[in-house]
mmCIF file with all atom_site columns, C-alpha atoms in Angstrom:
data_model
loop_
_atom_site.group_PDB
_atom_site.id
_atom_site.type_symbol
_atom_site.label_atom_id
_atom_site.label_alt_id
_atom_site.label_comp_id
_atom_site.label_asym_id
_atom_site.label_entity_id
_atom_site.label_seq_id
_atom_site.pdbx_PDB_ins_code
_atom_site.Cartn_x
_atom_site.Cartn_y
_atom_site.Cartn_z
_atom_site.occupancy
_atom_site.B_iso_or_equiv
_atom_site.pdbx_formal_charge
_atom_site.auth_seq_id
_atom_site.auth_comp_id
_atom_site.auth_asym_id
_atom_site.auth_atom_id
_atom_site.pdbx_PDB_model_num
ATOM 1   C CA . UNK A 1 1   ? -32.511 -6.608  8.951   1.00 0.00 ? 1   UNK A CA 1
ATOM 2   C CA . UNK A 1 2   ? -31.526 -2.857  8.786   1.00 0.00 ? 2   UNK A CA 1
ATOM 3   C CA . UNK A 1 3   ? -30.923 -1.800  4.941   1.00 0.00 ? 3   UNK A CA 1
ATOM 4   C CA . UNK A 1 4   ? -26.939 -0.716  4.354   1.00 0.00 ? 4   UNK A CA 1
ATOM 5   C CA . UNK A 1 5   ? -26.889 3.030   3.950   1.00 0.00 ? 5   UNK A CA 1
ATOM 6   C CA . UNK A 1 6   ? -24.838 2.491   0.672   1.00 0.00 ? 6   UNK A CA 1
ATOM 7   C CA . UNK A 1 7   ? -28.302 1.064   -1.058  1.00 0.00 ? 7   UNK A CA 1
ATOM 8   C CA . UNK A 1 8   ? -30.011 4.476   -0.408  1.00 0.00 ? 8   UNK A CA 1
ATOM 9   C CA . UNK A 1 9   ? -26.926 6.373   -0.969  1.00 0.00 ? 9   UNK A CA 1
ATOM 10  C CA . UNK A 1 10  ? -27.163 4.382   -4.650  1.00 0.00 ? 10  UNK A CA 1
ATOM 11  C CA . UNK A 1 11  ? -30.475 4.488   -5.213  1.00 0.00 ? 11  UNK A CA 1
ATOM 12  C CA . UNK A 1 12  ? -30.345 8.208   -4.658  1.00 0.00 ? 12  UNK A CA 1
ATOM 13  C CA . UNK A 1 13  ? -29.073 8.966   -8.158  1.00 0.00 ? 13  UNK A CA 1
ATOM 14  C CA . UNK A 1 14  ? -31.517 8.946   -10.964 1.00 0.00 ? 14  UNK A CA 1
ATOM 15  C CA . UNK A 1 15  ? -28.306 7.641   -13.073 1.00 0.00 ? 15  UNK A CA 1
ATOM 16  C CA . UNK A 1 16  ? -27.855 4.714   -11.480 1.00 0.00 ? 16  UNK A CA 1
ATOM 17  C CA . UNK A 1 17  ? -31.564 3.532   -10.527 1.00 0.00 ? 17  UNK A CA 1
ATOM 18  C CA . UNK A 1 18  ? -31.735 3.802   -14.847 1.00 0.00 ? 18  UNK A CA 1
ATOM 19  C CA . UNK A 1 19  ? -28.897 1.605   -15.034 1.00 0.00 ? 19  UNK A CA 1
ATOM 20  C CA . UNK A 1 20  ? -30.959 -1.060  -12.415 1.00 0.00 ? 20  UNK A CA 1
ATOM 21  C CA . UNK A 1 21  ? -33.804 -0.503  -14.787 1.00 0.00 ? 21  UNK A CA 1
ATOM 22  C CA . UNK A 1 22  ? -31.619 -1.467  -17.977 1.00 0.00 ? 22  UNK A CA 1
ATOM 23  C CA . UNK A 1 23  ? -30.446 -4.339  -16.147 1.00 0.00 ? 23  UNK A CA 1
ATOM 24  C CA . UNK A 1 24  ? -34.139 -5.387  -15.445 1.00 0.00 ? 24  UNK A CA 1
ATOM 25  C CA . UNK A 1 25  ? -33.969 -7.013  -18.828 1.00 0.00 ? 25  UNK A CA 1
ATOM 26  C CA . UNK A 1 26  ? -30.684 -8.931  -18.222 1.00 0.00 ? 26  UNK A CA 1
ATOM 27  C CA . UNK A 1 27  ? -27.094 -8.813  -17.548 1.00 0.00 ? 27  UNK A CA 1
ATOM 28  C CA . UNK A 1 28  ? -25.666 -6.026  -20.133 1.00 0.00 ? 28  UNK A CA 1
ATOM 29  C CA . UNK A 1 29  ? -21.850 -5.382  -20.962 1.00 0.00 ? 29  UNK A CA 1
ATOM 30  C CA . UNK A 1 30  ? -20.527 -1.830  -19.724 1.00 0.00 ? 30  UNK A CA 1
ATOM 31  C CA . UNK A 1 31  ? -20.660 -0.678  -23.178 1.00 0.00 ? 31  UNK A CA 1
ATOM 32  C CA . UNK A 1 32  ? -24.071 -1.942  -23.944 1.00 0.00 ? 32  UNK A CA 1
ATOM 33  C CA . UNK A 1 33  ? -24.752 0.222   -20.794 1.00 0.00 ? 33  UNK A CA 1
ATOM 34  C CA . UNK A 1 34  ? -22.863 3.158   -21.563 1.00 0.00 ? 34  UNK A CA 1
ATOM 35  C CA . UNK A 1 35  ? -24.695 3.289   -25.075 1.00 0.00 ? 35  UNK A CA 1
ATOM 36  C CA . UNK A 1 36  ? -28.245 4.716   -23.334 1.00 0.00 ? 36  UNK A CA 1
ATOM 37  C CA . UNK A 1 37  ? -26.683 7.615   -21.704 1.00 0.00 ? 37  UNK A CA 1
ATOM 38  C CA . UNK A 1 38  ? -25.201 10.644  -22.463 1.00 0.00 ? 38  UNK A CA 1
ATOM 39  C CA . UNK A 1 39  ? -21.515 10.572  -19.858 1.00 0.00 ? 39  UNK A CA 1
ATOM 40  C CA . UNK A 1 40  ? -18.350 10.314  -20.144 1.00 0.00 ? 40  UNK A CA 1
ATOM 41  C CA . UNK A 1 41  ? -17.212 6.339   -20.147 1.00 0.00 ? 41  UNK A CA 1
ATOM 42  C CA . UNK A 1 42  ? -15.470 7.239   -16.700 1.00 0.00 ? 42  UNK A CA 1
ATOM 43  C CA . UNK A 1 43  ? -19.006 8.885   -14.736 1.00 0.00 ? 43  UNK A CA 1
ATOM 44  C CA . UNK A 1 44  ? -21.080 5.284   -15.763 1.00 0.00 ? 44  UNK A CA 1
ATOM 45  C CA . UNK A 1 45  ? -17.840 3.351   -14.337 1.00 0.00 ? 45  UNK A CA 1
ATOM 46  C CA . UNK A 1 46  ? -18.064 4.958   -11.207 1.00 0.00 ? 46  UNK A CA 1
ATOM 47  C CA . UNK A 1 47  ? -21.614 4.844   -11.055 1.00 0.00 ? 47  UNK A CA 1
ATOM 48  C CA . UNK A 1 48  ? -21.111 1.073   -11.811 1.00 0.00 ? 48  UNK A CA 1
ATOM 49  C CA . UNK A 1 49  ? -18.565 1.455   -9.206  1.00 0.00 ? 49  UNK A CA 1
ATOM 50  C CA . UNK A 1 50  ? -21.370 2.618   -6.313  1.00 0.00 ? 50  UNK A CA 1
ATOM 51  C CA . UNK A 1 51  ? -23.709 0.001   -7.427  1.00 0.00 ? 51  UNK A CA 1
ATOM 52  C CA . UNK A 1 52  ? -21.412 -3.009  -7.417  1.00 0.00 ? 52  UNK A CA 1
ATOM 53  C CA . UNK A 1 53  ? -20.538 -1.724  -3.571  1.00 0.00 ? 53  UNK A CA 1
ATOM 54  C CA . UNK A 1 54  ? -23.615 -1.292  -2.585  1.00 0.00 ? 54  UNK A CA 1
ATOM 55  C CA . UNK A 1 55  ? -24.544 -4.412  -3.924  1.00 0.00 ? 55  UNK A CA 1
ATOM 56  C CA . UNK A 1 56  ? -27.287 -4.183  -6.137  1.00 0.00 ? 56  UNK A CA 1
ATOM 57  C CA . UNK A 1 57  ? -24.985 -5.159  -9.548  1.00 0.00 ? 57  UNK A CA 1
ATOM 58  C CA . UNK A 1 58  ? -22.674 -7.936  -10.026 1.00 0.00 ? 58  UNK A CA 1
ATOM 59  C CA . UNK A 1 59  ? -19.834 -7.501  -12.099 1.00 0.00 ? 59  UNK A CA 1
ATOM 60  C CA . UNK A 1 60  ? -18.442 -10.846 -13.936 1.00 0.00 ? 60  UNK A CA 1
ATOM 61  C CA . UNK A 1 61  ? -15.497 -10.307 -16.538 1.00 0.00 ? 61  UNK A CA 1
ATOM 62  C CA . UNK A 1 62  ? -16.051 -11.917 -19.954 1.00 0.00 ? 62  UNK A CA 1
ATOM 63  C CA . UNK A 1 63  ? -12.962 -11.459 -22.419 1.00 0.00 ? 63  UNK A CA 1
ATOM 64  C CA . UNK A 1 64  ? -12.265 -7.879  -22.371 1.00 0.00 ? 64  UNK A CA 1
ATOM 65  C CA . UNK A 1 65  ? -15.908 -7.261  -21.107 1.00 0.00 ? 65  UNK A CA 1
ATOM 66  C CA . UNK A 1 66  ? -17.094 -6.748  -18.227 1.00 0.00 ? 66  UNK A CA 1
ATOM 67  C CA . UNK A 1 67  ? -20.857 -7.407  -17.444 1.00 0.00 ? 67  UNK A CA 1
ATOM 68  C CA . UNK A 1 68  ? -23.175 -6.190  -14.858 1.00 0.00 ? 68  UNK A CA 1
ATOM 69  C CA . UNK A 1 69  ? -26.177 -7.643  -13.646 1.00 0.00 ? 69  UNK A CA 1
ATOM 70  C CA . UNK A 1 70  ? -28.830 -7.221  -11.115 1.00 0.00 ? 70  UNK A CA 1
ATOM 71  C CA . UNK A 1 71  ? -28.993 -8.359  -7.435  1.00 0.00 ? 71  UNK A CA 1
ATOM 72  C CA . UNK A 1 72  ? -32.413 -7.182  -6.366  1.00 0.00 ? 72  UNK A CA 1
ATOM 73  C CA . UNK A 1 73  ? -31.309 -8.690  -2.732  1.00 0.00 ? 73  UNK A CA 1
ATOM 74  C CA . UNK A 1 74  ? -30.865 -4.924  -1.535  1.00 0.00 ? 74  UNK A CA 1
ATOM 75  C CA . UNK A 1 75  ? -34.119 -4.075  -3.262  1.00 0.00 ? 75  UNK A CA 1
ATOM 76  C CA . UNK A 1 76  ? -35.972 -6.834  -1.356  1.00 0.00 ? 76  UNK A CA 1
ATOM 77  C CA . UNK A 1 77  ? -34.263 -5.210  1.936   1.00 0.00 ? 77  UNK A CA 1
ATOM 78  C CA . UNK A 1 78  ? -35.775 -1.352  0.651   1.00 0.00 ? 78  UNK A CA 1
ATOM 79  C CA . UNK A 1 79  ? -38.790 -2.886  0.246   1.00 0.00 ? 79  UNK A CA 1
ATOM 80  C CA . UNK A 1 80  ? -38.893 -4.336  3.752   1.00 0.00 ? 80  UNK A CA 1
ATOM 81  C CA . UNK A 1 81  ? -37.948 -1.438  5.328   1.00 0.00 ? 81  UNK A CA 1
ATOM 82  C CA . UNK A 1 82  ? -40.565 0.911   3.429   1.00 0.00 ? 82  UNK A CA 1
ATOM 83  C CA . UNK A 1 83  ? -43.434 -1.771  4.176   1.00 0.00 ? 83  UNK A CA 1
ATOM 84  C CA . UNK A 1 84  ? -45.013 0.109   7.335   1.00 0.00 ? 84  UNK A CA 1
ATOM 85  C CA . UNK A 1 85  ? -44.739 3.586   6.015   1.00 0.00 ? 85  UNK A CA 1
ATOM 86  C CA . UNK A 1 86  ? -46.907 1.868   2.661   1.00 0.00 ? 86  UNK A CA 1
ATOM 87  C CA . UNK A 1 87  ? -49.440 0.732   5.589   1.00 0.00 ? 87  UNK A CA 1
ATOM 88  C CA . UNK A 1 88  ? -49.103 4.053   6.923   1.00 0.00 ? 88  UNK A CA 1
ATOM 89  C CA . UNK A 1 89  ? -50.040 5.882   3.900   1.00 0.00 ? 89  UNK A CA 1
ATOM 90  C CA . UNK A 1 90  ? -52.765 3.194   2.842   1.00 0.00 ? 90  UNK A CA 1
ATOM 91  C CA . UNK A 1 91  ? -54.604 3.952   6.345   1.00 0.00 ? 91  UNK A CA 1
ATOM 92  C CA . UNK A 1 92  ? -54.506 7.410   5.812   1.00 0.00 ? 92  UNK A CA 1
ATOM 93  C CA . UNK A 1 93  ? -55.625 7.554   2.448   1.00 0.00 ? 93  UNK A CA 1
ATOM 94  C CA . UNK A 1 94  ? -58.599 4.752   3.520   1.00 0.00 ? 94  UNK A CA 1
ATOM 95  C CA . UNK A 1 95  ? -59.358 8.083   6.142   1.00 0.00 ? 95  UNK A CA 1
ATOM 96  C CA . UNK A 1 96  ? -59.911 10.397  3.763   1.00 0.00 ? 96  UNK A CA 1
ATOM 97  C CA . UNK A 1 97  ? -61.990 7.921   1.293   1.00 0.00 ? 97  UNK A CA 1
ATOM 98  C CA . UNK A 1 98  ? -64.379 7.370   4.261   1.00 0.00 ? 98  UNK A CA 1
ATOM 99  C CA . UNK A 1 99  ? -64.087 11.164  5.009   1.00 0.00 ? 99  UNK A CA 1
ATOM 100 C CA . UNK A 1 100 ? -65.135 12.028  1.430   1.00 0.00 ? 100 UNK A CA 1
ATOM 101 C CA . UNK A 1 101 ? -67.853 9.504   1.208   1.00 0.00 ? 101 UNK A CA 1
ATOM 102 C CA . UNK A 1 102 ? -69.757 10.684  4.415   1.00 0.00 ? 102 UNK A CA 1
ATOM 103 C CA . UNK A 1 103 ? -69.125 14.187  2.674   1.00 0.00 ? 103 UNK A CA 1
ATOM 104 C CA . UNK A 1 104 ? -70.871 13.112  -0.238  1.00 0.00 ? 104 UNK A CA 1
ATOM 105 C CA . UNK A 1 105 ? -68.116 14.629  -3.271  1.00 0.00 ? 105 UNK A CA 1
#
């Protein structure tokens, strides 16, 4: 399955791949978010904005709050499509181990 452009267009921005890591520990409210950074209320909203699209955060209002937490669905999908560049790298590094220990370093 082909990864949506939007989750690399996302995960581009160090901003936002913080916010997935604060929401590694649990569904947060926007506020609780917008505490551990250093923006203007309206730059996290649209960076909660660019998440929710791209689907890596769900949004669920509670009250006046409204809380964000993570689908790593997207993630799994990154993570699928980087798979045979890892093998890629892993063979070429296994090369050079076998190149350096004929070599003798």
């Amino acid at each position: 399955m082909p990864v949506n452009d939007d989750v690399f267009a996302a995960l581009a921005n160090p901003a936002r791949r913080e916010v997935l890591g604060i929401l590694l520990d649990g569904p947060r409210a926007a506020g609780e978010i917008a505490e551990r950074f250093d923006m203007r209320r309206p730059s996290l909203s649209e960076h909660l904005r660019v998440l929710r699209e791209a689907g890596l955060v769900r949004e669920e209002r509670q009250g006046r709050n409204r809380v964000y937490s993570l689908d790593a669905a997207p993630l799994r999908e990154v993570s699928d499509w980087l798979s045979p560049y890892e093998r890629y790298w892993r063979g070429k590094l296994g090369n050079l181990r076998d190149l350096l220990d004929e070599e003798d370093f």
